[in-house]
PDB file of C-alpha atoms and ligand atoms in Angstrom:
ATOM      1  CA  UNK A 173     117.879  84.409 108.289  1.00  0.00           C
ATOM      2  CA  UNK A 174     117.188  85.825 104.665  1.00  0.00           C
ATOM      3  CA  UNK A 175     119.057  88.894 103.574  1.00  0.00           C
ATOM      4  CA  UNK A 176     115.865  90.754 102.058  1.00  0.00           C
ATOM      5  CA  UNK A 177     117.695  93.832 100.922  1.00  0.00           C
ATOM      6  CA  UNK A 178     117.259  94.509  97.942  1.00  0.00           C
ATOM      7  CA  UNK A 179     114.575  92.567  97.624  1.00  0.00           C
ATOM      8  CA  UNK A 180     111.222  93.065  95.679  1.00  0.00           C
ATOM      9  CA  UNK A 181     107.860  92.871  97.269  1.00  0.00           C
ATOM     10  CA  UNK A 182     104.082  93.542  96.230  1.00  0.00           C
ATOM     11  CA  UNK A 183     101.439  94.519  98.901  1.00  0.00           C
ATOM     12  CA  UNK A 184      98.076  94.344  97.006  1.00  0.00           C
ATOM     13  CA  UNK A 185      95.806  96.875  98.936  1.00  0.00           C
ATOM     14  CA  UNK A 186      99.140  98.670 100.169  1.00  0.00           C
ATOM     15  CA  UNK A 187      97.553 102.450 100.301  1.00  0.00           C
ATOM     16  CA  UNK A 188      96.282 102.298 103.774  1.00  0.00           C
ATOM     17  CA  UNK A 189      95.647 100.350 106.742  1.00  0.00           C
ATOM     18  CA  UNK A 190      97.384  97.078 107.348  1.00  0.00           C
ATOM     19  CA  UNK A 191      98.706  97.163 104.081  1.00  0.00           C
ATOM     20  CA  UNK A 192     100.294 100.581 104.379  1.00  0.00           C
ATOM     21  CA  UNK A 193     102.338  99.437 107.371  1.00  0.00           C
ATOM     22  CA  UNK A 194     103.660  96.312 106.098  1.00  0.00           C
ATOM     23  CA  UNK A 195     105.118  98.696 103.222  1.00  0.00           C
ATOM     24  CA  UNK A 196     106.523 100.822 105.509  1.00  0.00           C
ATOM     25  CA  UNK A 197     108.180  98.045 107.597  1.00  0.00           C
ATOM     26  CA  UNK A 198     109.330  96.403 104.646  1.00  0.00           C
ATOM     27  CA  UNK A 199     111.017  99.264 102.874  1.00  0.00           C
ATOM     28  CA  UNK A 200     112.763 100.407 106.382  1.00  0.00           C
ATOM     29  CA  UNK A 201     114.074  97.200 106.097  1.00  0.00           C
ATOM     30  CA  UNK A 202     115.887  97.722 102.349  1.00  0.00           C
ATOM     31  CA  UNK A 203     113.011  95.569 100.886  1.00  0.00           C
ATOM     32  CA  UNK A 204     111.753  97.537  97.523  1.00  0.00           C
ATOM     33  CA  UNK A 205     107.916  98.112  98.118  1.00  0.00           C
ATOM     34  CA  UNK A 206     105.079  97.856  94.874  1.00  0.00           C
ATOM     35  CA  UNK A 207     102.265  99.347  96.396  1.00  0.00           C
ATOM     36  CA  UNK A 208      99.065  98.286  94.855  1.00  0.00           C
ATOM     37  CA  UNK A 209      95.493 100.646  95.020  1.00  0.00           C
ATOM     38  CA  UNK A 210      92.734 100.604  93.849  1.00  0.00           C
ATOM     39  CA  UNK A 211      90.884 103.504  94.553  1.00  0.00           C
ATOM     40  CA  UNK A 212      92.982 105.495  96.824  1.00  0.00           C
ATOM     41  CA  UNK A 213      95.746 107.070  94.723  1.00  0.00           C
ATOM     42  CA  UNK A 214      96.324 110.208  97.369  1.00  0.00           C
ATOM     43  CA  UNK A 215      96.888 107.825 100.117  1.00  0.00           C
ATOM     44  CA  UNK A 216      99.265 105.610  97.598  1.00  0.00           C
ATOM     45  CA  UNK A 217     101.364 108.757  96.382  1.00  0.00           C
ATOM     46  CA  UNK A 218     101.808 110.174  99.881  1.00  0.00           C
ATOM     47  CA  UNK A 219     102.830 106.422 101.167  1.00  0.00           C
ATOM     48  CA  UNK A 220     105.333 106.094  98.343  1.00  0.00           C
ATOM     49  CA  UNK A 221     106.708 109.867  99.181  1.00  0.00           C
ATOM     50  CA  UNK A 222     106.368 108.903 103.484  1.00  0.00           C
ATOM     51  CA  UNK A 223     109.428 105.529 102.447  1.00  0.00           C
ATOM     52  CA  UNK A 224     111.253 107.815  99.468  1.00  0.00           C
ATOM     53  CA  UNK A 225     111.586 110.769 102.434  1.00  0.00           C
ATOM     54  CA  UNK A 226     112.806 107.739 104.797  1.00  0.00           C
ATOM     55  CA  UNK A 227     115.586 106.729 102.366  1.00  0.00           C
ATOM     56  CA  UNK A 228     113.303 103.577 100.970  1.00  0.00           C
ATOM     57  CA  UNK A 229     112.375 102.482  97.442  1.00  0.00           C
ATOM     58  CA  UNK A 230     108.571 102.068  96.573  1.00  0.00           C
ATOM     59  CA  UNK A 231     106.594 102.790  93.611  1.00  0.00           C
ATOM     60  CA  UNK A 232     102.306 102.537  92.852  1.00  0.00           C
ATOM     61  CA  UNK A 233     100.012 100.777  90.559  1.00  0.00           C
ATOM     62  CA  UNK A 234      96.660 100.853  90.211  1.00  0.00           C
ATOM     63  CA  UNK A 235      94.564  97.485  89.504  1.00  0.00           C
ATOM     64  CA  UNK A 236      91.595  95.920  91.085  1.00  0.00           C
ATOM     65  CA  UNK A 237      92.869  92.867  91.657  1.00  0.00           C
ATOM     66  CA  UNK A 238      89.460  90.999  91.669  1.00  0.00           C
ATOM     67  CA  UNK A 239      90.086  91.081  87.793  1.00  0.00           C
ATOM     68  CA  UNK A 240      92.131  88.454  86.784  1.00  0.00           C
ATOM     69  CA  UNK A 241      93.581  90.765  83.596  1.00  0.00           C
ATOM     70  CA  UNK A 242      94.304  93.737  85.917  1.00  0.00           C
ATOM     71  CA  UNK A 243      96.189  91.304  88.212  1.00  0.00           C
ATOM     72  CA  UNK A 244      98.319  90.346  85.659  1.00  0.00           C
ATOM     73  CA  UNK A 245      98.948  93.652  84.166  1.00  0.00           C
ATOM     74  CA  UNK A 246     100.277  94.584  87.890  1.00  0.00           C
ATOM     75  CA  UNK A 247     102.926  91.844  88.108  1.00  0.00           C
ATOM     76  CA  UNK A 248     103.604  92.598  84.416  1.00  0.00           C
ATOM     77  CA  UNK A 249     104.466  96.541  85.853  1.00  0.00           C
ATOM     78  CA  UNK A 250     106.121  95.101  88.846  1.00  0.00           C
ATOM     79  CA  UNK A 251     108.638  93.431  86.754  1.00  0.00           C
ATOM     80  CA  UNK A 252     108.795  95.528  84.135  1.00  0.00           C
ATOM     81  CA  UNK A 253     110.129  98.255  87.210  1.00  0.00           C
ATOM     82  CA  UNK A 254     112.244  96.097  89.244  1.00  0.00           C
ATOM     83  CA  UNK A 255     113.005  92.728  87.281  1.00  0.00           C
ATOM     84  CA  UNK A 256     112.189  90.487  89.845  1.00  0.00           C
ATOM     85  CA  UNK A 257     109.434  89.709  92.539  1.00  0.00           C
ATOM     86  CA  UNK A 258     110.693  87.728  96.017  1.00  0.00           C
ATOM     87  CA  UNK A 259     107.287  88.580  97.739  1.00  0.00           C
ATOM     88  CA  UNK A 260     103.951  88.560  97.033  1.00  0.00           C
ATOM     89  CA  UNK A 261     101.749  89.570 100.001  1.00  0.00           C
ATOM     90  CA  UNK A 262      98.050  89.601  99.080  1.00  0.00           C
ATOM     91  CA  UNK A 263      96.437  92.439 101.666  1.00  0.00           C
ATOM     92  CA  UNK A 264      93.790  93.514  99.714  1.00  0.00           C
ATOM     93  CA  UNK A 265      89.739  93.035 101.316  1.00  0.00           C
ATOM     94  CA  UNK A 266      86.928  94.522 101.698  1.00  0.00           C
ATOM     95  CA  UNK A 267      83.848  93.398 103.882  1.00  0.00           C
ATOM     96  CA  UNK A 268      80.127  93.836 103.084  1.00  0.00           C
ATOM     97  CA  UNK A 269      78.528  92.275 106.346  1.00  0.00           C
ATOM     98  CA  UNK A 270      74.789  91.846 106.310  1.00  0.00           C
ATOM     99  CA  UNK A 271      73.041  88.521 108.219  1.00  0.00           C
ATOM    100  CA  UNK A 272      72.661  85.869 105.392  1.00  0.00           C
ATOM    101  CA  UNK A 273      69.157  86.710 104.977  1.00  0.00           C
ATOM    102  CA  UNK A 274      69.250  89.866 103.697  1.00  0.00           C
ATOM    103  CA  UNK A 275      72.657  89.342 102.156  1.00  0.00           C
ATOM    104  CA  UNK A 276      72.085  90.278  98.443  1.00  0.00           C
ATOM    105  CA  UNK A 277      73.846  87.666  95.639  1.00  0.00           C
ATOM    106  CA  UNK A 278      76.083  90.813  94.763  1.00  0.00           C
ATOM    107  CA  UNK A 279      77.203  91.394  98.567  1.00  0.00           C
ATOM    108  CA  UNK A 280      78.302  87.671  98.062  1.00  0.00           C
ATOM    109  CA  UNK A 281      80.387  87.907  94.686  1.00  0.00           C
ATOM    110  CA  UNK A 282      82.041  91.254  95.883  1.00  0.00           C
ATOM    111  CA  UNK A 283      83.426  89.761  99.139  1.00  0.00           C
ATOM    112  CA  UNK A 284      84.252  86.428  97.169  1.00  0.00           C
ATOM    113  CA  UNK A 285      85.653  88.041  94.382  1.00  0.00           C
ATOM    114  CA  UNK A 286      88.137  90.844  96.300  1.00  0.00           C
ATOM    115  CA  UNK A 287      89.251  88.606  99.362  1.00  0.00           C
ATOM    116  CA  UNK A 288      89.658  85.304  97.754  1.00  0.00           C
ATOM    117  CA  UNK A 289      89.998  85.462  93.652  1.00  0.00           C
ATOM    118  CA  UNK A 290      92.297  87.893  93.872  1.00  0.00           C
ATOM    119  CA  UNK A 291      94.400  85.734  95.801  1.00  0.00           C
ATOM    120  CA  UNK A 292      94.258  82.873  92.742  1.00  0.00           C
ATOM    121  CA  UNK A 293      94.832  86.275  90.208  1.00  0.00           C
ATOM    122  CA  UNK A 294      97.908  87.880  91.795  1.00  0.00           C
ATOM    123  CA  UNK A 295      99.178  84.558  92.790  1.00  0.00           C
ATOM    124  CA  UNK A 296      98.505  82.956  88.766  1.00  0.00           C
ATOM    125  CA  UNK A 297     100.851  85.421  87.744  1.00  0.00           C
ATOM    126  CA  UNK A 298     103.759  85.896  90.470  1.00  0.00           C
ATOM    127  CA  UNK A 299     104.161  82.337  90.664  1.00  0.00           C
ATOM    128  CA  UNK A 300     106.920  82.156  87.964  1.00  0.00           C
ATOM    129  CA  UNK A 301     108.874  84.969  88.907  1.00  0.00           C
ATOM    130  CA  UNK A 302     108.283  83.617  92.941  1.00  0.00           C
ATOM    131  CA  UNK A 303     109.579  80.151  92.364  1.00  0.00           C
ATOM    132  CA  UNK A 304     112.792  82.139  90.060  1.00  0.00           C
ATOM    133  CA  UNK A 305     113.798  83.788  93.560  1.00  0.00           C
ATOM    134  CA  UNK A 306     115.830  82.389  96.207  1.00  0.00           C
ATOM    135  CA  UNK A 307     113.721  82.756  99.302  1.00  0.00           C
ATOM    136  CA  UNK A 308     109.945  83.193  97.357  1.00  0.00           C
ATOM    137  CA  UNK A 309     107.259  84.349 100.243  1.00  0.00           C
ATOM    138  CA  UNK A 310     103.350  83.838  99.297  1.00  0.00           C
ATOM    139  CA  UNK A 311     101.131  85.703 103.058  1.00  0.00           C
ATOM    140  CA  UNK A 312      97.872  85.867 102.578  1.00  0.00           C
ATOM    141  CA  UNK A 313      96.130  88.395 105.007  1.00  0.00           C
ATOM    142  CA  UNK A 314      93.311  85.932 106.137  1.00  0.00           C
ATOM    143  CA  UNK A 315      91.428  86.968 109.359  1.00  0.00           C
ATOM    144  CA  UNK A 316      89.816  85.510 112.409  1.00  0.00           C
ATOM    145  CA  UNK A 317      86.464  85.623 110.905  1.00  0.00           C
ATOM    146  CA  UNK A 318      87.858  82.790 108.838  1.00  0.00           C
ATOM    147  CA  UNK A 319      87.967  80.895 111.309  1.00  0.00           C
ATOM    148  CA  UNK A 320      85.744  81.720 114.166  1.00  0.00           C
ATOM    149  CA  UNK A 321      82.812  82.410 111.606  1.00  0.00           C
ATOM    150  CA  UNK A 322      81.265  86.194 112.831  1.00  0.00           C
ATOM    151  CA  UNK A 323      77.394  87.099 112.788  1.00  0.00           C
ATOM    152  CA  UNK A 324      76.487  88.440 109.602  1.00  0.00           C
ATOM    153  CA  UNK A 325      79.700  87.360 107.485  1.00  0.00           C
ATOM    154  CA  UNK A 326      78.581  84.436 105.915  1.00  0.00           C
ATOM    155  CA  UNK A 327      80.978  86.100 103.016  1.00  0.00           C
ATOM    156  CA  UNK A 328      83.348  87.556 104.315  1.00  0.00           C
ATOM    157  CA  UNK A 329      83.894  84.050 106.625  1.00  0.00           C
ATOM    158  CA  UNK A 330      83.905  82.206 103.133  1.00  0.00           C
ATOM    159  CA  UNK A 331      86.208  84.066 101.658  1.00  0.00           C
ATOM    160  CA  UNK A 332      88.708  84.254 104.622  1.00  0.00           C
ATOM    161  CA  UNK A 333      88.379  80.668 105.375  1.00  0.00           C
ATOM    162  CA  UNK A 334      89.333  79.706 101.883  1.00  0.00           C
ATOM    163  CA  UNK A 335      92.685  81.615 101.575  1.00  0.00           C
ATOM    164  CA  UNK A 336      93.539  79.096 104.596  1.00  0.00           C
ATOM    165  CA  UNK A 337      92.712  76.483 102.022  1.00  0.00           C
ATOM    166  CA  UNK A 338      94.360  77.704  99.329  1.00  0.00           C
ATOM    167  CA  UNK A 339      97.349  78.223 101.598  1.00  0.00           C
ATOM    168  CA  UNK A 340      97.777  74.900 103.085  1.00  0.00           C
ATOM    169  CA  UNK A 341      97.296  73.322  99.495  1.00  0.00           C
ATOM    170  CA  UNK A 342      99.441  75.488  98.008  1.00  0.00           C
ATOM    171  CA  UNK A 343     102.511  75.185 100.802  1.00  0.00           C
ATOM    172  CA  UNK A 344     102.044  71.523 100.003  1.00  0.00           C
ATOM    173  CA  UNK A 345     102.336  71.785  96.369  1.00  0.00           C
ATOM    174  CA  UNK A 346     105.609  74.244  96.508  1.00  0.00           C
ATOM    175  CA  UNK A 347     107.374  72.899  99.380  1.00  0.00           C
ATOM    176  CA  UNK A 348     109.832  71.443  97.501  1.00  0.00           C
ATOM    177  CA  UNK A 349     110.712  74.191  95.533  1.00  0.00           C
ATOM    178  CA  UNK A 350     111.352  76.417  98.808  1.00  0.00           C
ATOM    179  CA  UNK A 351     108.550  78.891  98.040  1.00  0.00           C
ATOM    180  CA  UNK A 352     106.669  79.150 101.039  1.00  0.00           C
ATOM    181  CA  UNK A 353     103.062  79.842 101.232  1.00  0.00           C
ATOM    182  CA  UNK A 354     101.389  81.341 104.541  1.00  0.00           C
ATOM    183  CA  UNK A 355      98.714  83.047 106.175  1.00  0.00           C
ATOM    184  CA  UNK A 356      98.295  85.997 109.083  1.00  0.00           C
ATOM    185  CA  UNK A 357      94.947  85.263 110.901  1.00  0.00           C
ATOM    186  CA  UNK A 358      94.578  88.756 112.223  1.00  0.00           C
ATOM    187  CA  UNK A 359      92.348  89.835 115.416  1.00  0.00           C
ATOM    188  CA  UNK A 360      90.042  92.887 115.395  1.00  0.00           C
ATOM    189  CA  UNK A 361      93.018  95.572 114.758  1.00  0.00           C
ATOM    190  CA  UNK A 362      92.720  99.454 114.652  1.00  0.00           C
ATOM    191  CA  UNK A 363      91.867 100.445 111.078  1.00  0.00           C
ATOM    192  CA  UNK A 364      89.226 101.829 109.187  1.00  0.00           C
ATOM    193  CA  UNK A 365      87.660  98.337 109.112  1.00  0.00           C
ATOM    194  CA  UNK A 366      87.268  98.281 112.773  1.00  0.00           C
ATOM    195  CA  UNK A 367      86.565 101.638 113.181  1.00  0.00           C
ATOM    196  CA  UNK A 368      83.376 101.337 110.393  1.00  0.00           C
ATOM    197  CA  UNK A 369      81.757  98.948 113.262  1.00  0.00           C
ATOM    198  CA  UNK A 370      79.758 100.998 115.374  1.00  0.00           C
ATOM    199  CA  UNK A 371      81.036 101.947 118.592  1.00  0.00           C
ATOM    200  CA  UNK A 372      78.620 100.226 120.741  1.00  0.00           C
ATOM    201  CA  UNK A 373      79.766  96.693 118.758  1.00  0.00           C
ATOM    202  CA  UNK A 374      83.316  97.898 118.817  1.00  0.00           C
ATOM    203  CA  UNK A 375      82.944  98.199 122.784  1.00  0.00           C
ATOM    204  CA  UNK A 376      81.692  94.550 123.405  1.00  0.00           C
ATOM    205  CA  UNK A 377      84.415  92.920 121.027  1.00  0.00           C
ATOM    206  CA  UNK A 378      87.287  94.523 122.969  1.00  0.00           C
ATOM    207  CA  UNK A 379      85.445  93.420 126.163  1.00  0.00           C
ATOM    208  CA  UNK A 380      86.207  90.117 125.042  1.00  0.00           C
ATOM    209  CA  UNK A 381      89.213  89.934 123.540  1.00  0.00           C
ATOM    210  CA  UNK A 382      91.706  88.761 126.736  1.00  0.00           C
ATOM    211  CA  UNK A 383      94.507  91.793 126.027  1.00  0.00           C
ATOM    212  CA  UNK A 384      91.223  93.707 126.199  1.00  0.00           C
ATOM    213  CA  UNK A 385      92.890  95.716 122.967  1.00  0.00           C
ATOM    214  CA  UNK A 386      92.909  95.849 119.553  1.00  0.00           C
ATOM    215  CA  UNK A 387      96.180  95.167 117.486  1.00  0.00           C
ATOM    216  CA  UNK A 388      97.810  97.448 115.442  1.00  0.00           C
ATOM    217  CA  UNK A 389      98.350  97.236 112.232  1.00  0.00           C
ATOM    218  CA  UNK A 390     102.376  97.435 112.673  1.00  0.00           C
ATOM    219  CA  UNK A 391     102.084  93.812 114.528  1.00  0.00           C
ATOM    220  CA  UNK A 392     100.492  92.582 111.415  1.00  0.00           C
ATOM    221  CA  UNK A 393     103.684  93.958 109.628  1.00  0.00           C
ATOM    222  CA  UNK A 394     106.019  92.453 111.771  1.00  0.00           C
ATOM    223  CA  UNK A 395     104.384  88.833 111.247  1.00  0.00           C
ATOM    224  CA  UNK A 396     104.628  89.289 107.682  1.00  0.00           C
ATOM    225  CA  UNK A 397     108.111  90.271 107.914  1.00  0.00           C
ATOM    226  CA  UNK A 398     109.128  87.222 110.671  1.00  0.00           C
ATOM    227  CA  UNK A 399     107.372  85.127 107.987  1.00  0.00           C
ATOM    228  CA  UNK A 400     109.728  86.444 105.127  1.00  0.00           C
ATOM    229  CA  UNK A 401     112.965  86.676 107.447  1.00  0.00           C
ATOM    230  CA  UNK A 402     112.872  84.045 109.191  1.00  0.00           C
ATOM    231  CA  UNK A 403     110.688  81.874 108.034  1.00  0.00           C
ATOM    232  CA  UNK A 404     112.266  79.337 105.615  1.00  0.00           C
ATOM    233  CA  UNK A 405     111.181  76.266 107.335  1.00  0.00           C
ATOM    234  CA  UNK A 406     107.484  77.918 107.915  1.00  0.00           C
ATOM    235  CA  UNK A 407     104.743  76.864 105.318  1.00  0.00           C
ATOM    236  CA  UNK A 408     100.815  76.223 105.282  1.00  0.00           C
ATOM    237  CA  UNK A 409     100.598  77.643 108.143  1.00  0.00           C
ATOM    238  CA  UNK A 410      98.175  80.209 110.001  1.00  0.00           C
ATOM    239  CA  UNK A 411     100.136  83.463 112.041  1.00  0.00           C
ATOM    240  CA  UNK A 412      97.191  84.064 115.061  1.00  0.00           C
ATOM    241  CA  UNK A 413      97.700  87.631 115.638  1.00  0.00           C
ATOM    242  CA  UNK A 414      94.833  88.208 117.945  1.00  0.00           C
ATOM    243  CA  UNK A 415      95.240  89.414 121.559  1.00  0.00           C
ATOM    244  CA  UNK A 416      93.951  85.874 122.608  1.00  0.00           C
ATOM    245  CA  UNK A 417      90.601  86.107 120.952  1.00  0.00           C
ATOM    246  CA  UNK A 418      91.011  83.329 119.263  1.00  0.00           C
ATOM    247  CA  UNK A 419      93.350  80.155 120.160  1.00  0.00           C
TER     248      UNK A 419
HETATM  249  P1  NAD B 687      91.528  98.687 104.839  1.00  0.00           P
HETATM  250  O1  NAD B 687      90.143  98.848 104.336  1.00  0.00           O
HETATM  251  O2  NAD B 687      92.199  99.818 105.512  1.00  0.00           O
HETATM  252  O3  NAD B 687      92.504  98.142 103.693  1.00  0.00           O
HETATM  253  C1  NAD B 687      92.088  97.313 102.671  1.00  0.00           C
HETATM  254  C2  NAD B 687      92.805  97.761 101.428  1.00  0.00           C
HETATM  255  O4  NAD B 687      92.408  96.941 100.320  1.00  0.00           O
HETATM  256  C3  NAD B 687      92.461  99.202 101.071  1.00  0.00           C
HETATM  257  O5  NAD B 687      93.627  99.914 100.771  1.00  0.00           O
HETATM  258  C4  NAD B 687      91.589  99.045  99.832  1.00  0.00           C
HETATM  259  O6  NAD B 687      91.653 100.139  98.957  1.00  0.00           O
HETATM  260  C5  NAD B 687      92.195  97.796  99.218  1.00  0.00           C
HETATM  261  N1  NAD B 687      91.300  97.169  98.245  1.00  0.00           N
HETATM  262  C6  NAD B 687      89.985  96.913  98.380  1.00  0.00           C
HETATM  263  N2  NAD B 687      89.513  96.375  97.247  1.00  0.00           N
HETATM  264  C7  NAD B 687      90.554  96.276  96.401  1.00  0.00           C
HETATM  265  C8  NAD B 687      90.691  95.796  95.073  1.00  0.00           C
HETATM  266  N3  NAD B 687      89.640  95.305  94.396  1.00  0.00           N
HETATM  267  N4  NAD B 687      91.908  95.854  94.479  1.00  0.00           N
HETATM  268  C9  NAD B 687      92.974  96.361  95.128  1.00  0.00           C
HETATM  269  N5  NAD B 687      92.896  96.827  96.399  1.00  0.00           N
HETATM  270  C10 NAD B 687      91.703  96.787  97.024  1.00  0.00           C
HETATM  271  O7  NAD B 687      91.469  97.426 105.810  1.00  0.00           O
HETATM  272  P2  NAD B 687      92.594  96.717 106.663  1.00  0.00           P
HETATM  273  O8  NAD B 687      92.024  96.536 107.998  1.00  0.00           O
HETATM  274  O9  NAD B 687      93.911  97.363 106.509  1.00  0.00           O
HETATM  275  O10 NAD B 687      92.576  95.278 105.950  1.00  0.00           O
HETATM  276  C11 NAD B 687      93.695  94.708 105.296  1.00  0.00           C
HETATM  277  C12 NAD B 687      93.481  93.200 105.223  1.00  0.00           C
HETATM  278  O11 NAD B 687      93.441  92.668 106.544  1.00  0.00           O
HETATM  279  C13 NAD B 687      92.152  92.806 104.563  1.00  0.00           C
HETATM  280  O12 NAD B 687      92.320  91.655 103.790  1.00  0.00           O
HETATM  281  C14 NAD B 687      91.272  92.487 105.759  1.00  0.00           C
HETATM  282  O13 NAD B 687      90.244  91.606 105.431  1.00  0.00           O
HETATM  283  C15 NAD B 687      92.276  91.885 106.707  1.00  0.00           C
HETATM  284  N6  NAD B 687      91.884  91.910 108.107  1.00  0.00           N
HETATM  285  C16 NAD B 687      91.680  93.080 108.751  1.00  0.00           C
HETATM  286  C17 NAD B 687      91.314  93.055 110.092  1.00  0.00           C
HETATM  287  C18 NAD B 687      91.074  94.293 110.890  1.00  0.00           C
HETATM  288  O14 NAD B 687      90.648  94.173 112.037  1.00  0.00           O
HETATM  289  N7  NAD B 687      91.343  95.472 110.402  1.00  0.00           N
HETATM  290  C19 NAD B 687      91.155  91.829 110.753  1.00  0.00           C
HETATM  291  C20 NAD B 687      91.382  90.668 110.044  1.00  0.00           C
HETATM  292  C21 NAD B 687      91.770  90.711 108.728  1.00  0.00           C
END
């Protein structure tokens, strides 16, 4: 088992959601917490305050990480702050589902550009400082739609199903330098990305999900941190967190 105290970690897309809670279960666990946003500073600040209250250690920065200059600027920051980075958890997505004929070339290179370059982006530039650490963690929030497909994310699918590309080939590529590369396959769980489905849809996906619930985004955060804690002889490998939707 790795002794993460102390330890430096970057949740891209940390303000809210899924991202939020691996944060907070990271910094309850002595881990210090870079919280990226984009957009949603209010959320970031009062996350950052929520772990400092809780005796934690956290700090924000902005960047879109879909821009490869931005992304580097952040790891820049996060070293800059801390002088090291042990984990580098890329969180950040966004869907734009449409059916693929009326999905617009824009809807396409937003999905593609925010779920999956920003993976290569944050990734490019933590590398170095990953492989200088003694137990290095790459998770990379993929999703069942990556691997199930789902009507009307022809994108979103894409981009999902290529972070378990880019995970696999990376794991291979680092797994002798005991940097370990993995990704969480998440269900349908209960965050504003679920809850933006309309409630009719939402209804007939829990039908069929076998725990006839939808996760929470604290089981996503313990996966990641199983993955960092325990997980030194885990790599390219998918986490199915999923309530038996998908096996
Ligand atoms: P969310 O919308 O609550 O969180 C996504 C976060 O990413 C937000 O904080 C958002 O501001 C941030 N973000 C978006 N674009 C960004 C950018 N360009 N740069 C930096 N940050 C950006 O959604 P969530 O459900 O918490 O999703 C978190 C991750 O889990 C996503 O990658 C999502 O695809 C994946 N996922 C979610 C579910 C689910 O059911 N909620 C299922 C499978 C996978």
């Amino acid at each position: 088992m790795v002794n993460i105290e102390g330890k430096v970690a970057l949740v891209t897309g940390g303000s809210k959601g899924i991202g939020a809670s691996i944060c907070k279960v990271l910094a309850s666990e002595g881990v210090k917490v870079v919280i990226n946003y984009n957009s949603s500073k209010e959320s970031a600040q009062s996350l950052v305050d929520e772990i400092k209250n809780n005796g934690g250690e956290a700090d924000l920065f902005q960047c879109d990480v879909s821009e490869i200059e931005e992304a580097k600027v952040l790891v820049e920051n996060t070293i800059n702050k801390y002088g090291r980075l042990d984990f580098l958890i890329n969180n950040a997505g966004i869907t734009r589902d449409r059916s693929f004929r009326k999905l617009l070339h824009e809807d396409w290179n937003k999905v593609i550009a925010v779920n999956l370059s920003s993976v290569y982006n944050t990734t490019n530039s933590a590398l170095p400082h990953l492989l200088n650490s003694e137990c290095g963690r790459i998770i990379n929030i993929s999703s069942i739609i990556g691997q199930s497909g789902g009507f009307g994310q022809t994108n979103y699918a894409a981009a999902k199903a290529g972070i378990i590309g880019f995970t696999k080939s990376l794991a291979l590529e680092l797994a002798k330098t005991g940097v370990t590369v993995n990704s969480i396959c998440p269900g349908f769980i209960e965050t504003k990305m679920v809850l933006d489905i309309p409630e009719e849809i939402r209804d007939q996906i829990k039908n069929k999900i076998p725990q006839k619930r939808f996760g929470k985004p604290e089981e996503i955060a313990k996966g990641v941190l199983y993955l960092i804690k325990d997980g030194d002889y885990i790599t390219g490998q998918q986490l199915n967190i999923n309530g038996g939707l998908y096996m």
